Amino acid sequence: KNEVEQSPQNLTAQEGEFITINCSYSVGISALHWLQQHPGGGIVSLFMLSSGKKKHGRLIATINIQEKHSSLHITASHPRDSAVYICAVRTDTGNQFYFGTGTSLTVIP
Amino acid sequence: KAGVTQTPRYLIKTRGQQVTLSCSPISGHRSVSWYQQTPGQGLQFLFEYFSETQRNKGNFPGRFSGRQFSNSRSEMNVSTLELGDSALYLCASSLSGYRTDTQYFGPGTRLTVL
């Protein structure tokens, strides 16, 4: 049983397209994180959400606590957005971290 | 400010050996967390340290251990290495490890067990 499920697993888009990556979780959480991992392994934390919506440049992240669902949107996608995007949650009891399996995004020029 | 640094970056060991990995957090950060990433299991949480105390631990066997020093630098140790321990080991630091703190990841140590 996976505490965090992501979809899709793989995504190919044309440059300029609007992209959505989804994350569902089954545990109570204190925070949800969206991470970006480029080839070579480096991970960057994009967003930390506990409610609502956040925007940073072309990236938007939303969370619905009641539905236990979060989405990451990329507007006007660019080849440099090609990376693996990982959803992670921190539980509200036990303070554990659980990770989704990641969404591999390729943006074609 | 310098980012999170991890040493060594690459390591090759044989089964049965032990290994120690090091993580230096961003200056001023007092919380360090460790993660294991494998192709099969993805990212998994190992443990979290704050002010030299292990505050949280994932579901890993006792062969995996860690510690944090007074300067917030952290080490993790894996004893009696198994082939399945081959992975990318990542550490991340945050100011206080508070639930909503942003974590900053290091580049990782890639461990290969032969």
XYZ file of N, CA and C in Angstrom:
669
model
N 0.852 -1.186 0.000
C 0.000 0.000 0.000
C 0.882 1.229 0.000
N 0.665 2.134 -0.969
C 1.432 3.347 -1.045
C 0.655 4.490 -0.401
N 1.299 5.171 0.503
C 0.666 6.291 1.171
C 0.503 7.481 0.219
N 1.368 7.556 -0.788
C 1.332 8.674 -1.747
C 1.326 8.104 -3.163
N 0.355 8.519 -3.938
C 0.238 8.062 -5.320
C 0.327 9.270 -6.248
N 1.134 9.130 -7.294
C 1.270 10.203 -8.270
C 0.827 9.732 -9.635
N 0.318 10.666 -10.422
C -0.006 10.359 -11.813
C 0.168 11.615 -12.655
N 0.556 11.459 -13.921
C 0.990 10.204 -14.518
C 2.417 9.861 -14.092
N 2.859 8.654 -14.443
C 4.247 8.275 -14.147
C 5.203 8.937 -15.123
N 4.776 9.015 -16.367
C 5.580 9.635 -17.412
C 4.720 10.603 -18.200
N 5.336 11.676 -18.630
C 4.605 12.713 -19.339
C 5.522 13.362 -20.362
N 5.068 13.404 -21.605
C 5.808 14.100 -22.658
C 4.938 15.221 -23.179
N 5.487 16.403 -23.287
C 4.712 17.562 -23.715
C 5.504 18.379 -24.726
N 4.807 19.094 -25.533
C 5.423 20.046 -26.457
C 5.677 21.346 -25.702
N 6.745 21.993 -26.061
C 7.055 23.279 -25.446
C 5.843 24.213 -25.544
N 5.530 24.859 -24.436
C 4.410 25.785 -24.409
C 3.135 25.198 -23.838
N 3.074 23.893 -23.734
C 1.862 23.256 -23.222
C 1.692 23.494 -21.726
N 0.442 23.394 -21.285
C 0.084 23.467 -19.868
C 0.121 22.041 -19.309
N 0.819 21.865 -18.193
C 1.047 20.529 -17.652
C 0.460 20.428 -16.255
N -0.144 19.284 -15.966
C -0.659 19.018 -14.616
C -0.158 17.665 -14.142
N 0.360 17.650 -12.943
C 0.784 16.420 -12.273
C -0.036 16.306 -10.996
N -0.555 15.110 -10.761
C -1.452 14.909 -9.627
C -0.833 14.056 -8.535
N -1.257 14.323 -7.310
C -0.760 13.595 -6.144
C -1.922 13.345 -5.193
N -2.125 12.092 -4.835
C -3.135 11.737 -3.838
C -2.457 11.031 -2.679
N -2.952 11.259 -1.486
C -2.335 10.649 -0.316
C -3.408 10.102 0.600
N -3.022 9.159 1.439
C -4.016 8.455 2.245
C -3.837 8.673 3.741
N -2.860 9.486 4.117
C -2.573 9.692 5.534
C -2.875 11.136 5.918
N -3.017 11.375 7.221
C -3.148 12.746 7.684
C -1.807 13.446 7.584
N -1.822 14.678 7.121
C -0.545 15.340 6.883
C -0.471 16.687 7.582
N 0.754 17.102 7.845
C 0.980 18.465 8.327
C 1.479 19.339 7.187
N 2.079 18.722 6.176
C 2.564 19.484 5.025
C 2.773 18.562 3.832
N 2.650 19.133 2.657
C 2.922 18.412 1.408
C 3.976 19.191 0.645
N 4.938 18.472 0.101
C 6.037 19.099 -0.622
C 6.038 18.630 -2.070
N 6.353 19.536 -2.951
C 6.655 19.176 -4.340
C 8.157 19.396 -4.550
N 8.796 18.348 -5.063
C 10.239 18.358 -5.283
C 10.527 18.170 -6.769
N 11.642 18.730 -7.206
C 12.082 18.552 -8.588
C 13.467 17.921 -8.573
N 13.623 16.862 -9.359
C 14.917 16.179 -9.421
C 15.379 16.106 -10.863
N 16.551 16.706 -11.105
C 17.124 16.673 -12.437
C 18.036 15.466 -12.581
N 18.319 15.045 -13.820
C 19.284 13.958 -14.032
C 20.584 14.263 -13.293
N 21.148 13.256 -12.656
C 22.332 13.513 -11.829
C 21.984 13.514 -10.363
N 20.702 13.658 -10.044
C 20.244 13.419 -8.689
C 19.854 14.618 -7.860
N 20.315 15.830 -8.198
C 20.046 16.973 -7.335
C 18.560 17.241 -7.166
N 18.127 17.440 -5.938
C 16.707 17.684 -5.638
C 16.541 19.108 -5.156
N 15.491 19.749 -5.692
C 15.153 21.097 -5.276
C 13.726 21.086 -4.752
N 13.515 21.707 -3.623
C 12.177 21.822 -3.082
C 11.468 22.979 -3.786
N 10.336 22.668 -4.459
C 9.613 23.691 -5.208
C 8.577 24.398 -4.334
N 7.791 23.603 -3.640
C 6.716 24.163 -2.825
C 6.549 23.339 -1.555
N 6.110 24.020 -0.511
C 5.608 23.373 0.686
C 4.208 23.930 0.899
N 3.226 23.026 1.008
C 1.824 23.438 1.138
C 1.212 22.804 2.356
N 0.432 23.576 3.080
C -0.417 22.981 4.108
C -1.882 23.306 3.825
N -2.113 24.251 2.941
C -3.470 24.578 2.510
C -3.386 25.470 1.284
N -4.492 25.515 0.523
C -4.628 26.508 -0.533
C -3.767 26.318 -1.755
N -3.124 27.393 -2.141
C -2.463 27.466 -3.433
C -1.215 28.333 -3.316
N -0.167 27.948 -4.043
C 1.033 28.776 -4.109
C 1.492 28.884 -5.551
N 2.112 30.009 -5.874
C 2.573 30.247 -7.241
C 4.000 30.766 -7.200
N 4.819 30.226 -8.091
C 6.186 30.708 -8.217
C 6.552 30.678 -9.684
N 6.564 31.852 -10.280
C 6.850 31.921 -11.708
C 5.781 31.199 -12.501
N 6.204 30.232 -13.308
C 5.253 29.456 -14.134
C 4.691 28.236 -13.408
N 5.087 28.042 -12.180
C 4.641 26.878 -11.420
C 3.560 27.274 -10.413
N 2.534 26.423 -10.360
C 1.440 26.631 -9.413
C 1.176 25.305 -8.714
N 1.019 25.350 -7.404
C 0.694 24.139 -6.651
C -0.555 24.403 -5.835
N -1.442 23.407 -5.845
C -2.677 23.510 -5.070
C -2.837 22.287 -4.200
N -3.586 22.432 -3.139
C -3.872 21.285 -2.282
C -5.301 21.378 -1.787
N -5.970 20.216 -1.765
C -7.311 20.107 -1.203
C -7.212 19.128 -0.047
N -7.208 19.654 1.153
C -6.991 18.819 2.334
C -8.129 17.819 2.524
N -9.355 18.264 2.270
C -10.509 17.373 2.469
C -10.448 16.184 1.512
N -10.029 16.434 0.272
C -9.967 15.362 -0.725
C -8.613 14.659 -0.721
N -7.671 15.138 0.073
C -6.335 14.544 0.147
C -5.709 14.469 -1.245
N -5.660 15.604 -1.879
C -5.180 15.671 -3.253
C -4.446 16.986 -3.495
N -3.384 16.889 -4.265
C -2.637 18.071 -4.642
C -2.292 18.002 -6.121
N -2.172 19.153 -6.734
C -1.760 19.212 -8.134
C -0.619 20.205 -8.303
N 0.266 19.875 -9.230
C 1.336 20.790 -9.631
C 1.087 21.140 -11.095
N 0.993 22.411 -11.368
C 0.768 22.876 -12.735
C 1.993 23.632 -13.230
N 2.317 23.416 -14.492
C 3.377 24.189 -15.137
C 2.749 24.863 -16.353
N 2.759 26.169 -16.345
C 2.223 26.901 -17.491
C 3.359 27.187 -18.466
N 3.021 27.226 -19.762
C 4.001 27.541 -20.806
C 5.275 26.725 -20.611
N 5.137 25.413 -20.642
C 6.264 24.523 -20.347
C 7.444 24.781 -21.285
N 8.625 24.493 -20.759
C 9.879 24.741 -21.464
C 10.765 23.514 -21.316
N 11.632 23.244 -22.299
C 12.521 22.071 -22.179
C 13.305 22.020 -20.866
N 13.636 23.157 -20.284
C 14.378 23.128 -19.020
C 13.522 22.639 -17.847
N 12.205 22.508 -18.076
C 11.335 21.934 -17.040
C 11.436 20.417 -17.006
N 12.116 19.831 -17.977
C 12.260 18.372 -18.030
C 12.999 17.893 -16.782
N 12.334 17.047 -16.030
C 12.861 16.574 -14.745
C 11.871 15.565 -14.185
N 12.216 15.000 -13.046
C 11.273 14.163 -12.309
C 10.681 15.017 -11.188
N 9.365 14.999 -11.078
C 8.665 15.767 -10.054
C 8.106 14.789 -9.032
N 8.420 15.045 -7.779
C 8.095 14.113 -6.697
C 7.228 14.822 -5.662
N 6.161 14.142 -5.295
C 5.279 14.622 -4.240
C 5.672 13.933 -2.936
N 5.751 14.679 -1.856
C 6.118 14.097 -0.565
C 5.219 14.667 0.517
N 4.861 13.833 1.483
C 4.027 14.322 2.581
C 4.707 14.067 3.912
N 4.461 14.960 4.842
C 4.919 14.787 6.214
C 3.666 14.522 7.038
N 3.644 13.390 7.736
C 2.429 13.015 8.450
C 2.238 13.874 9.693
N 0.973 14.007 10.079
C 0.699 14.830 11.254
C 0.858 14.051 12.556
N 0.879 12.741 12.469
C 1.211 11.923 13.637
C 2.409 11.057 13.277
N 3.332 10.936 14.190
C 4.524 10.130 13.910
C 5.570 10.867 13.120
N 5.190 12.010 12.531
C 6.153 12.866 11.834
C 6.996 12.101 10.815
N 6.347 11.245 10.034
C 7.047 10.480 9.011
C 6.951 11.182 7.662
N 7.909 10.849 6.797
C 7.879 11.341 5.420
C 7.541 10.183 4.492
N 6.612 10.427 3.560
C 6.326 9.453 2.522
C 6.415 10.143 1.170
N 6.918 9.409 0.187
C 7.165 9.979 -1.129
C 6.374 9.253 -2.204
N 5.934 10.002 -3.204
C 5.405 9.393 -4.409
C 6.546 8.850 -5.248
N 6.205 8.071 -6.256
C 7.234 7.452 -7.098
C 7.763 8.402 -8.163
N 7.157 9.568 -8.260
C 7.675 10.573 -9.185
C 6.996 10.550 -10.539
N 6.987 11.702 -11.173
C 6.494 11.858 -12.544
C 7.645 12.357 -13.394
N 8.001 11.573 -14.404
C 9.099 11.965 -15.285
C 8.538 12.801 -16.433
N 8.917 14.061 -16.464
C 8.418 14.995 -17.470
C 9.494 15.282 -18.500
N 9.126 15.154 -19.761
C 10.002 15.547 -20.868
C 9.263 16.590 -21.697
N 9.875 17.733 -21.868
C 9.287 18.788 -22.694
C 10.107 18.911 -23.968
N 9.435 18.707 -25.089
C 10.111 18.689 -26.393
C 10.024 20.071 -27.036
N 11.169 20.543 -27.561
C 11.147 21.883 -28.183
C 10.248 21.909 -29.413
N 25.348 32.052 0.972
C 25.573 30.913 1.861
C 25.865 29.677 1.038
N 26.792 28.861 1.520
C 27.060 27.602 0.846
C 25.873 26.678 1.055
N 25.655 25.787 0.061
C 24.552 24.851 0.167
C 24.920 23.668 1.032
N 24.056 22.674 1.008
C 24.312 21.440 1.742
C 25.396 20.657 1.000
N 26.382 20.214 1.725
C 27.435 19.425 1.091
C 27.443 18.019 1.660
N 27.759 17.069 0.788
C 27.828 15.669 1.194
C 29.141 15.089 0.701
N 29.757 14.306 1.563
C 30.988 13.627 1.177
C 30.964 12.188 1.641
N 31.554 11.265 0.878
C 32.031 11.499 -0.478
C 30.866 11.546 -1.463
N 31.115 11.883 -2.686
C 30.039 11.899 -3.674
C 29.790 10.506 -4.241
N 30.828 9.730 -4.348
C 30.719 8.370 -4.874
C 31.538 7.433 -4.001
N 31.017 6.223 -3.863
C 31.653 5.256 -2.980
C 31.355 3.850 -3.480
N 32.378 3.035 -3.509
C 32.187 1.636 -3.862
C 32.675 0.782 -2.708
N 31.821 -0.119 -2.252
C 32.149 -0.992 -1.122
C 31.765 -2.418 -1.498
N 32.223 -3.364 -0.703
C 31.825 -4.755 -0.917
C 30.915 -5.203 0.217
N 30.174 -6.258 -0.062
C 29.250 -6.794 0.934
C 29.953 -7.086 2.248
N 29.286 -6.773 3.339
C 29.848 -7.050 4.644
C 30.624 -5.886 5.232
N 31.079 -4.968 4.372
C 31.811 -3.810 4.894
C 30.843 -2.815 5.526
N 31.413 -1.811 6.145
C 30.581 -0.732 6.660
C 30.989 0.576 5.996
N 30.106 1.558 6.063
C 30.373 2.821 5.398
C 29.834 3.977 6.246
N 30.534 5.091 6.182
C 30.092 6.306 6.863
C 29.989 7.431 5.849
N 28.840 8.074 5.816
C 28.603 9.197 4.916
C 28.443 10.468 5.745
N 28.869 11.582 5.169
C 28.857 12.828 5.918
C 27.999 13.875 5.237
N 27.378 14.712 6.042
C 26.523 15.777 5.531
C 26.780 17.051 6.336
N 27.090 18.133 5.638
C 27.243 19.431 6.293
C 26.080 20.322 5.873
N 25.252 20.733 6.823
C 24.068 21.526 6.471
C 24.424 22.962 6.144
N 23.444 23.674 5.658
C 23.589 25.107 5.434
C 23.839 25.772 6.792
N 24.713 26.743 6.797
C 25.048 27.427 8.038
C 23.788 27.981 8.703
N 23.639 27.656 9.988
C 22.466 28.121 10.724
C 21.335 27.111 10.781
N 21.390 26.123 9.915
C 20.365 25.075 9.946
C 20.701 24.068 11.028
N 19.692 23.683 11.807
C 19.937 22.777 12.925
C 19.315 21.399 12.720
N 18.538 21.257 11.652
C 17.897 19.958 11.401
C 18.490 19.323 10.151
N 18.799 18.042 10.257
C 19.315 17.283 9.115
C 18.509 16.002 8.982
N 18.055 15.740 7.775
C 17.335 14.497 7.488
C 18.099 13.709 6.442
N 17.952 12.403 6.500
C 18.610 11.513 5.546
C 17.568 10.696 4.802
N 17.840 10.473 3.515
C 16.935 9.722 2.653
C 17.735 8.752 1.790
N 17.083 7.646 1.450
C 17.663 6.680 0.517
C 16.819 6.674 -0.741
N 17.471 6.695 -1.891
C 16.742 6.636 -3.153
C 17.267 5.487 -3.988
N 16.376 4.566 -4.354
C 16.718 3.445 -5.224
C 15.728 3.404 -6.371
N 16.129 2.799 -7.499
C 15.194 2.700 -8.628
C 13.927 1.920 -8.262
N 14.062 0.927 -7.417
C 12.910 0.090 -7.092
C 11.973 0.689 -6.062
N 12.521 1.289 -5.026
C 11.723 1.799 -3.903
C 11.522 3.301 -3.931
N 12.228 3.988 -4.806
C 12.119 5.440 -4.830
C 12.777 6.064 -3.614
N 12.269 7.210 -3.219
C 12.801 7.913 -2.049
C 12.167 7.366 -0.773
N 13.019 7.110 0.216
C 12.525 6.651 1.505
C 13.240 7.410 2.610
N 12.483 7.745 3.627
C 13.003 8.504 4.752
C 13.785 7.581 5.692
N 14.988 8.008 6.056
C 15.823 7.232 6.976
C 15.692 7.744 8.400
N 16.168 8.946 8.643
C 16.025 9.567 9.961
C 16.216 11.070 9.892
N 15.857 11.691 11.024
C 15.952 13.142 11.143
C 16.616 13.471 12.471
N 17.540 14.413 12.429
C 18.228 14.865 13.628
C 18.005 16.347 13.839
N 17.913 16.703 15.089
C 17.792 18.116 15.461
C 18.540 18.300 16.765
N 19.445 19.254 16.785
C 20.237 19.537 17.992
C 20.805 18.266 18.601
N 21.456 17.470 17.779
C 22.189 16.271 18.176
C 21.288 15.119 18.626
N 19.986 15.267 18.489
C 19.060 14.213 18.920
C 18.311 13.662 17.718
N 18.193 12.335 17.667
C 17.375 11.742 16.609
C 15.917 11.988 16.965
N 15.258 12.703 16.082
C 13.894 13.106 16.397
C 12.874 12.184 15.731
N 13.328 11.462 14.732
C 12.387 10.733 13.906
C 13.146 9.659 13.140
N 12.513 8.518 12.911
C 13.214 7.439 12.228
C 12.259 6.739 11.288
N 12.734 6.396 10.102
C 11.944 5.639 9.145
C 12.041 4.160 9.412
N 11.507 3.383 8.503
C 11.418 1.947 8.689
C 12.616 1.243 8.055
N 13.763 1.372 8.654
C 14.988 0.735 8.179
C 15.579 -0.109 9.295
N 16.329 -1.158 8.920
C 16.918 -2.009 9.970
C 17.976 -1.270 10.777
N 18.336 -1.854 11.888
C 19.287 -1.241 12.800
C 20.682 -1.080 12.235
N 20.936 -1.708 11.071
C 22.253 -1.522 10.429
C 22.459 -0.068 9.993
N 21.376 0.627 9.874
C 21.427 2.041 9.479
C 21.370 2.885 10.752
N 22.355 3.703 10.927
C 22.379 4.552 12.109
C 22.937 5.916 11.726
N 22.780 6.850 12.616
C 23.291 8.185 12.322
C 23.590 8.929 13.594
N 24.165 10.088 13.423
C 24.371 10.978 14.557
C 24.534 12.391 14.045
N 24.389 13.320 14.968
C 24.579 14.723 14.620
C 25.492 15.354 15.656
N 26.387 16.178 15.185
C 27.358 16.809 16.064
C 26.880 18.205 16.489
N 27.611 18.779 17.423
C 27.188 20.082 17.970
C 27.201 21.185 16.920
N 27.980 21.010 15.852
C 27.979 22.016 14.775
C 26.935 21.707 13.701
N 26.033 20.795 14.003
C 24.922 20.358 13.142
C 25.335 19.431 12.009
N 26.616 19.240 11.800
C 27.041 18.251 10.802
C 26.530 16.881 11.214
N 26.223 16.075 10.222
C 25.651 14.768 10.526
C 26.382 13.684 9.752
N 26.391 12.519 10.323
C 26.929 11.335 9.652
C 25.891 10.230 9.712
N 25.896 9.419 8.670
C 25.126 8.182 8.764
C 26.053 7.008 8.479
N 25.756 5.925 9.130
C 26.586 4.734 9.040
C 25.723 3.541 8.638
N 26.240 2.758 7.738
C 25.571 1.504 7.388
C 26.572 0.386 7.645
N 26.205 -0.529 8.497
C 27.105 -1.642 8.802
C 26.676 -2.882 8.018
N 27.575 -3.809 7.899
C 27.311 -5.083 7.211
C 26.535 -4.850 5.915
N 27.174 -4.166 5.007
C 26.521 -3.774 3.768
C 25.975 -4.968 2.991
N 24.803 -4.731 2.388
C 24.177 -5.708 1.509
C 24.059 -5.104 0.110
N 23.897 -5.987 -0.878
C 23.790 -5.492 -2.252
C 22.650 -4.477 -2.386
N 21.569 -4.727 -1.677
C 20.391 -3.856 -1.744
C 20.588 -2.492 -1.138
N 21.733 -2.275 -0.499
C 22.010 -0.946 0.063
C 22.564 -0.006 -0.996
N 22.836 -0.519 -2.179
C 23.286 0.348 -3.273
C 22.194 1.364 -3.565
N 22.544 2.624 -3.477
C 21.518 3.665 -3.589
C 22.176 5.024 -3.629
N 21.347 6.009 -3.888
C 21.751 7.405 -3.716
C 21.267 7.829 -2.335
N 22.186 8.277 -1.505
C 21.832 8.718 -0.161
C 21.868 10.238 -0.130
N 20.728 10.802 0.201
C 20.573 12.253 0.196
C 20.377 12.767 1.607
N 20.976 13.893 1.890
C 20.632 14.550 3.143
C 20.025 15.901 2.818
N 19.240 16.391 3.729
C 18.588 17.686 3.568
C 18.639 18.418 4.894
N 18.816 19.719 4.828
C 18.821 20.490 6.063
C 17.695 21.518 6.051
N 17.270 21.885 7.232
C 16.292 22.953 7.382
C 16.605 23.701 8.670
N 15.994 24.853 8.808
C 16.308 25.703 9.966
C 16.063 24.987 11.275
N 14.839 24.484 11.434
C 14.501 23.903 12.727
C 13.844 22.545 12.592
N 13.616 22.100 11.358
C 12.916 20.844 11.187
C 11.444 20.951 11.518
N 10.967 22.187 11.709
C 9.540 22.374 11.952
C 8.772 21.818 10.763
N 7.588 21.332 11.022
C 6.822 20.605 10.013
C 6.700 21.339 8.681
N 6.681 22.642 8.719
C 6.478 23.382 7.472
C 7.746 24.079 6.985
N 8.892 23.692 7.539
C 10.157 24.250 7.064
C 10.476 23.742 5.663
N 11.100 24.570 4.868
C 11.610 24.128 3.571
C 12.896 23.343 3.798
N 13.021 22.232 3.093
C 14.241 21.443 3.177
C 15.135 21.744 1.971
N 16.430 21.798 2.231
C 17.408 22.033 1.177
C 18.260 20.780 1.063
N 18.266 20.224 -0.153
C 18.910 18.935 -0.352
C 20.362 19.092 -0.801
N 21.177 18.149 -0.363
C 22.532 18.042 -0.861
C 22.550 17.265 -2.166
N 23.726 17.155 -2.799
C 23.842 16.480 -4.094
C 23.774 14.967 -3.984
N 23.932 14.445 -2.785
C 23.844 13.008 -2.597
C 25.188 12.294 -2.645
N 25.205 11.132 -2.028
C 26.338 10.208 -2.130
C 25.826 8.951 -2.814
N 26.469 8.604 -3.921
C 26.043 7.391 -4.627
C 26.887 6.223 -4.138
N 26.244 5.294 -3.457
C 26.915 4.129 -2.884
C 26.638 2.908 -3.749
N 27.694 2.247 -4.139
C 27.575 0.994 -4.873
C 28.161 -0.111 -4.027
N 27.375 -1.157 -3.798
C 27.839 -2.305 -3.019
C 28.021 -3.489 -3.960
N 29.251 -4.011 -4.000
C 29.552 -5.124 -4.919
C 29.618 -6.451 -4.171
